[in-house]
Amino acid sequence: MNDLTVSPAADAALAPAAPEFADILAAAARIAPHAHATPVLRSRAIDELAGCELHFKCENLQRGGAFKFRGACNAVFALSDEDAARGIVTQSSGNHGGAIALAARLRGTTATVVAPHNTPQVKLAAIRAYGARIVPCEPLQSSRDAVTAQVLADTGGVLVHPFNDPKVIAGQGTATLELLGHAPQLDAVIAPVSGGGLLSGTAIAAHGVDPAIEVYGAEPQGARDAHDSLREGRRITGRTPDTICDGLRAELGTLTFPILSRHVREILLVDDAQVIAAMRLIWERMKLVVEPSGAVPLAVVLAQRERFAGRRVGLIVSGGNVDLGLASAWFADAS
Amino acid sequence: MNDLTVSPAADAALAPAAPEFADILAAAARIAPHAHATPVLRSRAIDELAGCELHFKCENLQRGGAFKFRGACNAVFALSDEDAARGIVTQSSGNHGGAIALAARLRGTTATVVAPHNTPQVKLAAIRAYGARIVPCEPLQSSRDAVTAQVLADTGGVLVHPFNDPKVIAGQGTATLELLGHAPQLDAVIAPVSGGGLLSGTAIAAHGVDPAIEVYGAEPQGARDAHDSLREGRRITGRTPDTICDGLRAELGTLTFPILSRHVREILLVDDAQVIAAMRLIWERMKLVVEPSGAVPLAVVLAQRERFAGRRVGLIVSGGNVDLGLASAWFADAS
């Protein structure tokens, strides 16, 4: 996904400021009445396999089944009453749409989600179940942007972008704040990277607590734009992702790219087979349903044993919204 | 499963005394260094479906993937050093075998598990992984008992029965102690029933905290010996169970039957299709992997909405050890 409201030429002038640690503390207070403080779980068996000490921050147990509710809730509840009453507009083919729908309902306002017409029925059903209106578009970024702009013009609503928004980033960072409160003195924290909202919030939170913590992104080989962007020092866009990790197919935004460039030590890559193996481990050993995106951080640790050997590592398990039929087909194919 | 060491004629003379509430408090202190205090989770979506307030005690997140570790740990750590050094012997085709193997390893002694030769490989592998020796027998109670008696004679080991043992029952009760500490003022608690160790411990713990709490057993139609035993006032044995709930195929024991007769309001029945539907809800809505046995309490609530309408109900989610291939086949058949 690209920017919605800012044309490339206007980037420098209009780009909002990156959130700071204080914004994450404020977000934590703001969302506390609504969001779950999710558990941090451990597994001796997986620690033995990985050769290090892993702390799993279980955002699959968050409301709506993913970390996305944190950022959506913070952005929606930070609006003035007047702005909130205009209604919330966003574009999403996944967890952010459901999170915005839920946050809008809790705020007592309406939500409109622009979603590609090939969005899985189960995700559309979740968005509808929270009372949001769905406006279909073509599964192309240009169509998403055009339809979203039209909806904003028609409704006078307020846009809450899935990741290129300081309030959304600050909300996502609250997961790491809780993780570090529960498991202090971590050596490293690893979060999956897509548009970069979660990883940006993770990095700002971690370095606000302790600048020495190493922050890594975890990304599928088939959607490695963040890896290549950080390596080349410029934001790479326009590729067609190819991965089962349906939550990780977006591209870095104008706001998240500079944050990651400053804070993230490295983006580590794994292929889909490694993701499926890690996902299976979490299902079987930890008894947790996680979606492919949520298993990428563990896949990275298992692929890079030397780097993390003997260290204390926090993993953001980003979500658990997965079709059980699809998951069993992946497991069957892999075995 | 029947008694191992006590012939029917000697029941009255040799039957050990039922544990009391104080034994559960002692068990909680004894196992605290080894067992997880598992989370109590909730789901707004399932509450809405059920029409009541449900508190899920997640023993699928216990060590070894099931509540069984509580009882095994209490029994093994209650032994004198001298007795423990003799080695632990048990019979099991499931979670109790793994739990005893783990508890024995933690105590620094050996374990021997008598298991039918048709025990699933995955469960045998778990028992072996914890370092226990497996002695095969025929899948008949008479063969289990004969081989177990032989192993006891050969090794001089100490028997820890899967459920007909006061220390095991007291250990299982610690889950309900934690549940009621986390979710006080429950109106009812529901646990699955097989040999009755978990339900006995649940009942003694619940009524030790508050005699007004209604305690229910949840049982599959295809293994309804506990339901019929309580209704007829005598322990029914010798039936062949037919249910996918592989953890619930044992029969009540001489120790557990009178405890349940005194404490349990009713055993509620559901069929396997209802169990699969409840299991699917927990996987999809709560992102938790539970085995069929662990979903029976929720299935009971959904089948008896009037009984539990508007009330605060605790459910013991007994375990999460399930073959992912089997589970996906059940889900596919049901949809």
XYZ file of C-alpha atoms in Angstrom, chain A residues 33-34 36 39 41-42 44 48 60-61 63-65 105 280 282-284 286-290 320-325 328 331, chain B residues 33-34 36 39 41-42 44 48 60-61 63-65 105 280 282-284 286-290 320-325 328 331:
62
model
C -9.923 0.942 28.786
C -10.502 -0.831 25.469
C -6.360 -6.269 26.116
C -0.147 -12.318 27.837
C 4.021 -16.637 26.961
C 7.064 -18.882 26.863
C 10.702 -24.492 27.076
C 15.559 -25.624 23.400
C -3.225 -13.023 18.382
C -5.119 -12.782 21.684
C -9.316 -7.845 20.412
C -10.065 -8.498 16.759
C -7.319 -11.157 16.751
C -18.165 1.378 17.161
C 3.273 -25.290 13.162
C 3.588 -22.440 17.792
C 0.323 -24.305 17.171
C 1.657 -27.650 18.418
C 2.303 -23.468 22.523
C -1.323 -24.366 21.649
C -1.785 -20.969 20.029
C -3.441 -20.297 16.677
C -1.243 -17.791 14.838
C -4.143 -15.144 14.667
C -6.705 -14.533 11.931
C -6.277 -17.511 9.654
C -8.658 -19.743 7.742
C -8.394 -23.178 9.385
C -8.846 -24.942 6.058
C -4.327 -27.382 7.369
C 0.633 -28.100 7.049
C 7.775 -24.094 41.587
C 7.086 -26.447 38.656
C 2.368 -22.845 35.214
C -4.133 -17.686 32.150
C -9.094 -15.926 29.149
C -12.403 -14.517 27.955
C -16.790 -11.339 24.052
C -22.609 -13.262 23.063
C -3.986 -26.383 27.293
C -1.239 -23.891 28.165
C 3.276 -27.821 30.946
C 2.852 -30.952 28.857
C -0.210 -29.367 27.234
C 12.419 -36.147 35.520
C -13.787 -24.767 16.288
C -12.287 -21.778 20.577
C -9.702 -22.134 17.773
C -11.228 -19.396 15.624
C -9.950 -17.353 21.002
C -6.935 -18.409 18.895
C -6.339 -21.359 21.201
C -5.565 -24.924 20.146
C -7.705 -27.206 22.318
C -4.529 -28.987 23.808
C -2.763 -32.140 22.681
C -4.337 -32.862 19.315
C -3.015 -34.062 15.992
C -3.435 -31.116 13.585
C -4.236 -33.459 10.699
C -8.596 -30.429 10.242
C -13.500 -29.531 10.881
